[in-house]
Coordinates of C-alpha atoms in Angstrom, one line a residue:
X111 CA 13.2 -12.6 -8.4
X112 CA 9.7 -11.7 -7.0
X113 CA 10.1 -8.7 -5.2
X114 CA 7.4 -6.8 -3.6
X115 CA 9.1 -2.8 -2.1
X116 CA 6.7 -1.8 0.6
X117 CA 6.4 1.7 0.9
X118 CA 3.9 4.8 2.0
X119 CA 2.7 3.7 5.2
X120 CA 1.5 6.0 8.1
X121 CA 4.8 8.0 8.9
X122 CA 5.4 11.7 8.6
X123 CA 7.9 10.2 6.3
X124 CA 5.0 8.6 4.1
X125 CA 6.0 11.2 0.7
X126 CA 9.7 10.5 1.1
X127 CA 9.2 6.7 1.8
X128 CA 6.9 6.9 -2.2
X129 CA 9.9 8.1 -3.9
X130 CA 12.1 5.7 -2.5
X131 CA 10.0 2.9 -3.1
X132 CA 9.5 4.0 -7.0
X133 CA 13.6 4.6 -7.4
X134 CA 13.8 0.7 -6.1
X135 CA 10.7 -0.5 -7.9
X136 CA 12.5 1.0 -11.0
X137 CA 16.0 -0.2 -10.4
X138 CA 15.4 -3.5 -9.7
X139 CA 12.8 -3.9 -12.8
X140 CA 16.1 -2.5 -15.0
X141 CA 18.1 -5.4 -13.4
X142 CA 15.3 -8.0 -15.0
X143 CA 13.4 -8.2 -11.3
X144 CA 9.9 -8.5 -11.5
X145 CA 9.0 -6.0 -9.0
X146 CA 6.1 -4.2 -7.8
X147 CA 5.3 -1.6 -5.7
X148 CA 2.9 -1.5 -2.9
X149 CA 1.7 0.1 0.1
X150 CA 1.8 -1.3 3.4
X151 CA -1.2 0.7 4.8
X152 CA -4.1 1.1 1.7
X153 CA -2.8 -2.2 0.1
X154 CA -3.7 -2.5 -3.7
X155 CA -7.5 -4.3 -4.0
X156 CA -8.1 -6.8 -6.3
X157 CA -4.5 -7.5 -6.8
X158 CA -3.9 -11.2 -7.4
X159 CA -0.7 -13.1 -6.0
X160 CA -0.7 -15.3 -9.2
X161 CA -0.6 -12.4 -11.8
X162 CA 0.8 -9.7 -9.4
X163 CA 4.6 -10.3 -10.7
X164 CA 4.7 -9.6 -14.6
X165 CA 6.6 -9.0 -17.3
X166 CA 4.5 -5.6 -18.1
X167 CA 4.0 -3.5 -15.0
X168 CA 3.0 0.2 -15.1
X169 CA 5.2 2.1 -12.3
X170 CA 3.7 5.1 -12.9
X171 CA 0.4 3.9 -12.5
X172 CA 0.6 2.1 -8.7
X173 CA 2.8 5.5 -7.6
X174 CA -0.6 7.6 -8.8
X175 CA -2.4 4.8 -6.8
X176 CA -0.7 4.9 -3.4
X177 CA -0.5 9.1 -3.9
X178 CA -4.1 8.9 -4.1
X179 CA -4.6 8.1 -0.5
X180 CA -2.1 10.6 0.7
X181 CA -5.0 13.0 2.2
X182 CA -6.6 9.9 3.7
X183 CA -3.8 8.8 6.1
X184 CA -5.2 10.3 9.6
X185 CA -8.4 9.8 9.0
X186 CA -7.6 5.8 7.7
X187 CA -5.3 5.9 10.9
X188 CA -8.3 7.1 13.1
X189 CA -10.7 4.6 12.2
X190 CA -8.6 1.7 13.8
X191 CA -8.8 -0.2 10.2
X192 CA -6.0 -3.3 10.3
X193 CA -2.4 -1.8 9.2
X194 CA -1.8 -4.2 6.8
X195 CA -4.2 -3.1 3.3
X196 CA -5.4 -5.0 1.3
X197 CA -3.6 -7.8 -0.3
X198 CA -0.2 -6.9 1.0
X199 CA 0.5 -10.0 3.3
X200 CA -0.6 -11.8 0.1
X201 CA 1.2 -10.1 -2.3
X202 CA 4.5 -10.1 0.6
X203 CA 4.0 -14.0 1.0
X204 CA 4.2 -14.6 -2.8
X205 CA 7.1 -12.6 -3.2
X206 CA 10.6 -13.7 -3.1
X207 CA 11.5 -11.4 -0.6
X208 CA 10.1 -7.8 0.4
X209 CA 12.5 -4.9 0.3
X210 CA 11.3 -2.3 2.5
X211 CA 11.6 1.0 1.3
X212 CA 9.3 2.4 4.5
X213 CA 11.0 5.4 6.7
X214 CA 9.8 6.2 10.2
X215 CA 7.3 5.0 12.4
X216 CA 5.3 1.5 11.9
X217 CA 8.1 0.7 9.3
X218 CA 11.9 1.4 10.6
X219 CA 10.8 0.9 14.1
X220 CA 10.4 -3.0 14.5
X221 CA 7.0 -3.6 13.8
X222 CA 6.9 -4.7 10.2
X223 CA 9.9 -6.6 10.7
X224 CA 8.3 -9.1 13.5
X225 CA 5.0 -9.4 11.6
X226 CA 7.5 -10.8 8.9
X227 CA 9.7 -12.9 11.1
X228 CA 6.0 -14.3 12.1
X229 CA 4.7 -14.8 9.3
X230 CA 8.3 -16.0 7.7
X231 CA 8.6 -13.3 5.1
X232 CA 11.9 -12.6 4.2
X233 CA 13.0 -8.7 4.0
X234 CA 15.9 -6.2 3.5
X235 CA 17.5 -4.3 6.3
X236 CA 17.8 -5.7 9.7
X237 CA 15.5 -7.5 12.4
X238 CA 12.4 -6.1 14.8
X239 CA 14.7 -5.7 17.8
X240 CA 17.6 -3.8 16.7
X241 CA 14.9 -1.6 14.5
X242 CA 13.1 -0.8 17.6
X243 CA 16.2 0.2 19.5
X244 CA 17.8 2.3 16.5
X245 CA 14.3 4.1 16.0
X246 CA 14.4 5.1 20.1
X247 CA 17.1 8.0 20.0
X248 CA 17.0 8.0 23.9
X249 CA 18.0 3.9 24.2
X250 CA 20.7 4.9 20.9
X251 CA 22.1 7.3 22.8
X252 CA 22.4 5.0 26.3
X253 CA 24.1 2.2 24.1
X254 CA 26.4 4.6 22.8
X255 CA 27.5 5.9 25.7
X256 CA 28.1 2.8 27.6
X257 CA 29.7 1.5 24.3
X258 CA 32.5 4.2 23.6
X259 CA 30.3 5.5 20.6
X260 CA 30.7 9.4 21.3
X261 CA 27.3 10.8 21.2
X262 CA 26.2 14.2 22.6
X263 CA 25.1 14.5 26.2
X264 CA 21.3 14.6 26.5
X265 CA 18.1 13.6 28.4
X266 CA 14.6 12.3 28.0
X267 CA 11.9 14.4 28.8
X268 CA 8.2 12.9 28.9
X269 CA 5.2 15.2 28.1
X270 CA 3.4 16.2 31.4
X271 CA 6.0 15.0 33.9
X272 CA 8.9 17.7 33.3
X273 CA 10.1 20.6 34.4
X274 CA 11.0 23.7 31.4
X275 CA 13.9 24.8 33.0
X276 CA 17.6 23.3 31.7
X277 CA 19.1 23.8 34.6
X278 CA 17.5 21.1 36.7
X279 CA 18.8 19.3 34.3
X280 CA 22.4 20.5 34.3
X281 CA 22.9 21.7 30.8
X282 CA 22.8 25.3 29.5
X283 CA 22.1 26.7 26.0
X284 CA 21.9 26.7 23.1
X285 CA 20.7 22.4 23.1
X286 CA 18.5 20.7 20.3
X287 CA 15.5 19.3 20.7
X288 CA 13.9 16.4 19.3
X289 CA 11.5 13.5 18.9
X290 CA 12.8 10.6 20.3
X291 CA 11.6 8.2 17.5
X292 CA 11.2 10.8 14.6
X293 CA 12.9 10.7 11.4
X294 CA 14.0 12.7 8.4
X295 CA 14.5 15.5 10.8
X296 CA 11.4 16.4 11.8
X297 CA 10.2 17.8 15.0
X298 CA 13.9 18.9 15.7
X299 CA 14.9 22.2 16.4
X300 CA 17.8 24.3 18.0
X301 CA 16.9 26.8 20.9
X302 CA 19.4 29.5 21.7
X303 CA 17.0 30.6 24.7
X304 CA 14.7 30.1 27.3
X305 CA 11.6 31.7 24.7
X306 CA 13.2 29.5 22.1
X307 CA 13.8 26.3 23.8
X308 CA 9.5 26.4 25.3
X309 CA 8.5 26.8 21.3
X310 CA 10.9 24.0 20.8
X311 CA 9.8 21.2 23.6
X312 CA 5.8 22.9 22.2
X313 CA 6.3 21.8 18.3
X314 CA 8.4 18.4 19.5
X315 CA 5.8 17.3 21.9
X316 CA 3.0 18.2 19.4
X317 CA 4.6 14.6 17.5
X318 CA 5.2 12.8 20.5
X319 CA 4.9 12.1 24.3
X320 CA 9.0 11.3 24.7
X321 CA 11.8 13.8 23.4
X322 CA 15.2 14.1 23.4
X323 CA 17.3 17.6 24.8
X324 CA 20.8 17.0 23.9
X325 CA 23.9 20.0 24.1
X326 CA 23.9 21.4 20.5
X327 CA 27.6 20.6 18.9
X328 CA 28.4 23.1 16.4
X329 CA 30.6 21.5 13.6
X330 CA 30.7 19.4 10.0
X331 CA 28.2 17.4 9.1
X332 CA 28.6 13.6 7.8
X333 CA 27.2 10.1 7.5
X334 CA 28.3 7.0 7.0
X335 CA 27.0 3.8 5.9
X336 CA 27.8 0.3 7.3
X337 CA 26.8 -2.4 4.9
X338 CA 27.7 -5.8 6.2
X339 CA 29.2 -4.9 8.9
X340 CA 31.9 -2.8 7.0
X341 CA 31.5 1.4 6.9
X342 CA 31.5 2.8 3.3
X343 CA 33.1 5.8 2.6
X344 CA 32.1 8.7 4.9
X345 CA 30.0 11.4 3.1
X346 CA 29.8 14.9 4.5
X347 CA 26.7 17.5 4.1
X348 CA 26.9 21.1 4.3
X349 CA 23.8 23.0 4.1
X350 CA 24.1 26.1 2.4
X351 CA 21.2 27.4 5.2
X352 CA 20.8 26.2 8.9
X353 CA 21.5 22.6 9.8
X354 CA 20.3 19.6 7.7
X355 CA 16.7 19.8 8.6
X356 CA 13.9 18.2 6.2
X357 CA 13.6 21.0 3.7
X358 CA 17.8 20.6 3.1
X359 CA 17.4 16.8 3.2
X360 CA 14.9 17.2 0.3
X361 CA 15.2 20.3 -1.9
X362 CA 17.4 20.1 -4.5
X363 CA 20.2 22.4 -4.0
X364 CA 20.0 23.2 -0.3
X365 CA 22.8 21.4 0.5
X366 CA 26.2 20.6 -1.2
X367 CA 27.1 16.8 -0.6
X368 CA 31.0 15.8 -0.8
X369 CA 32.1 11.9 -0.9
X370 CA 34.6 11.0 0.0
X371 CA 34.3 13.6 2.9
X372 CA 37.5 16.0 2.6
X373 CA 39.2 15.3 6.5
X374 CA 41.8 13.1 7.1
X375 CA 42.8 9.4 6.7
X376 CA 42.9 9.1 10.5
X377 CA 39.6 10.9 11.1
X378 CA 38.2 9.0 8.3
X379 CA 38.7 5.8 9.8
X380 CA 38.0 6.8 13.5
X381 CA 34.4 7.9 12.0
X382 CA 34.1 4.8 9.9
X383 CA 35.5 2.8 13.0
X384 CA 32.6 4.8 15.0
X385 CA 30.0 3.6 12.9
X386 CA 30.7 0.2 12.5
X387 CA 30.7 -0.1 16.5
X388 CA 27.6 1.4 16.5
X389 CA 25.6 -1.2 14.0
X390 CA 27.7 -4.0 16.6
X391 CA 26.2 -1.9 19.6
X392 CA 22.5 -1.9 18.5
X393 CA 22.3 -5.5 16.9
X394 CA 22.1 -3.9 13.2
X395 CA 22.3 -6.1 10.4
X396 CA 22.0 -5.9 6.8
X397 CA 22.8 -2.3 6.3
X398 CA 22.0 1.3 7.9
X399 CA 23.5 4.6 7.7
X400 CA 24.7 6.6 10.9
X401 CA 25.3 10.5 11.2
X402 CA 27.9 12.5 12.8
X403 CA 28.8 16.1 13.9
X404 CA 32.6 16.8 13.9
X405 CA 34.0 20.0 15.8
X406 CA 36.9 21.8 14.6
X407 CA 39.1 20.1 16.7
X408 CA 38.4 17.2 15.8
X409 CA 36.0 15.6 18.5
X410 CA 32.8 13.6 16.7
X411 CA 30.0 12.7 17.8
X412 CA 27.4 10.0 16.5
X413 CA 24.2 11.7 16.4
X414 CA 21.6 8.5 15.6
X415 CA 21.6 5.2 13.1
X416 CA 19.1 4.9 10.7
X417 CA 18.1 1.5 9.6
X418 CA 16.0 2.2 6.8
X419 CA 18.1 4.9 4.9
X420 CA 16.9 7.1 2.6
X421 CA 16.9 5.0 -1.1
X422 CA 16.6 7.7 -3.9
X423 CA 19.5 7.7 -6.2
X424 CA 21.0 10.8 -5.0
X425 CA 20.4 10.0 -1.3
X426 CA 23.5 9.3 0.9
X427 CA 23.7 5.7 0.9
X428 CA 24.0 5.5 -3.2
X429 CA 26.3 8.4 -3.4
X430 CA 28.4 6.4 -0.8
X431 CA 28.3 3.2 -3.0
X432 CA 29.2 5.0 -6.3
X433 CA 32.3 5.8 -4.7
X434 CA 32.9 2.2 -4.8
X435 CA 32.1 1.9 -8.4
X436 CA 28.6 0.6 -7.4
X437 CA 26.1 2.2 -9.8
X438 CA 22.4 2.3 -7.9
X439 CA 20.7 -0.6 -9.1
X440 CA 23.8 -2.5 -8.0
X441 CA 23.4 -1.5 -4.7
X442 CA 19.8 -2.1 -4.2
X443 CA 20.5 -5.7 -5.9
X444 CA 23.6 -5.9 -2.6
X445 CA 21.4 -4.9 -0.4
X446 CA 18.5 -7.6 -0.9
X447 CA 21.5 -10.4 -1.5
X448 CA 23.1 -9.0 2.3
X449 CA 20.1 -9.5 3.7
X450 CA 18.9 -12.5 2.4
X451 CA 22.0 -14.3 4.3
X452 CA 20.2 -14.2 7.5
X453 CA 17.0 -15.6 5.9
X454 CA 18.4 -18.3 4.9
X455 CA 21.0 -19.5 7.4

């Protein structure tokens, strides 16, 4: 197949979204694909639709391309240049389909995936409407309530139109804070007090206008992923430092990851049962990962789905699938032929 993977973009997520991108660009070329890499934003000039997809492709070569613009992003963004770069709806339209390896905003939120469905460009993971509503944590976290998807009590706070004071909003500390559309854990943080909890709404608001103050739940860590509707086995994380923030996500070492998760067979399934209902809840389809916090006793919690998992080999999702004897380029080959199904029905 012709496969373009999309990736870098405008996110804060843009270096994670690169080395997804080049793991998938690389697996799928292993699996006899002819796929290229691209990015969304700066495009690749000069590229030709006709002689894009080739037998001989230099990998290394387009990942030092798209690096190259990494300094330019805010300024790029600034200038109010057309997201789409150069020769990407080109390239996108020629290819068989476009597996999106993008993370964050302008690429798991929705937008990408109606410019497709407009232009009729088939692509992994699931559709505009359910990636907009997965990206919001505050409409999440209303689904999941109304749903029977435990989640974590919380409120939305817009900037310049709220108070600083928890208890007009009946909670107490310690809470988190964080964006309401971020990803990869950035802008959350954990305040444990009043001078805490002001640096905490400052640093979240200095990403966006809208965030999310939810009670802090102190337990185990885990994710799941729902391919297809059906949960694979549930993963769990255990940072050897503070909670799994961005550096622990991403530094090698900083966290120990254990799949299958050691809790029981009934807990197991509850969680796996939790995060299939949660896909159903937000419309997902294709694939996505959700994470959880589980207390001592017991009690979990579904903290937020992401559509657009992390794609590295070692990320979640893969670790998840090699449980069930599917090596990584396996996977990435599943998860274009999943979503294809809706592309073609």
């Amino acid at each position: 197949m012709k496969i373009v993977v999309l990736a870098g973009g405008t996110s804060t997520e843009r270096d994670v979204s690169i080395v997804s991108g080049t793991d998938v660009c690389k697996a799928l070329r292993s699996k006899g694909h002819q796929a290229i890499l691209v990015d969304v934003f700066f495009g690749k000039e000069g590229a030709d639709p006709e002689t894009a997809f080739c037998e001989e492709y230099d990998l290394e070569a387009d990942v030092k391309y798209i690096k190259s613009f990494n300094d330019q992003v805010k300024e790029a963004v600034a200038s109010g240049r057309d997201f789409f770069g150069p020769a990407v709806l080109d390239l996108c339209r020629a290819a068989d389909v476009v597996f999106l390896a993008l993370h964050g905003a302008n690429g798991e939120d929705g937008k990408v995936q109606a410019a497709f469905d407009l232009y009729q460009i088939p692509y992994t993971g699931t559709g505009y409407l359910s990636s907009a509503m997965a990206m919001d944590k505050g409409i999440t976290k209303k689904l999941f309530s109304v749903s029977g998807v435990p989640t974590p009590h919380g409120v939305e706070l817009w900037k310049g139109k709220c108070t600083r004071s928890l208890t007009d909003y009946g909670m107490e500390f310690p809470v988190v804070v964080k964006t309401c559309c971020g990803g990869s854990s950035i802008g959350v943080y954990i305040a444990h007090n009043q001078e805490e909890y002001e640096a905490a709404l400052d640093g979240a608001f200095s990403y966006e206008n809208q965030i999310i103050v939810e009670e802090y739940i102190e337990g185990r860590e885990f994710s799941v992923g729902v391919v297809d509707g059906k949960a694979y086995p549930v993963i769990e994380i255990a940072p050897l430092e503070g909670f799994y923030d961005y550096k622990n996500k991403y530094a090698a070492g900083a966290a120990v990851e254990t799949c299958p998760a050691e809790i029981t067979e009934e807990q197991t399934k509850r969680m796996q049962k939790y995060a299939e209902d949660g896909c159903r809840v937000l419309g997902i389809e294709g694939y996505a990962r959700l994470d959880f916090l589980m207390k001592e006793n017991g009690e979990m919690y579904c903290l937020e789905a992401n559509t657009l998992p992390g794609m590295t080999p070692t990320s979640l999702l893969p670790q998840e699938a090699a449980v069930l004897g599917m090596d990584y380029p396996a996977l990435c080959e599943e998860l274009i032929r999943i979503s294809l199904k809706k592309h073609q029905s």
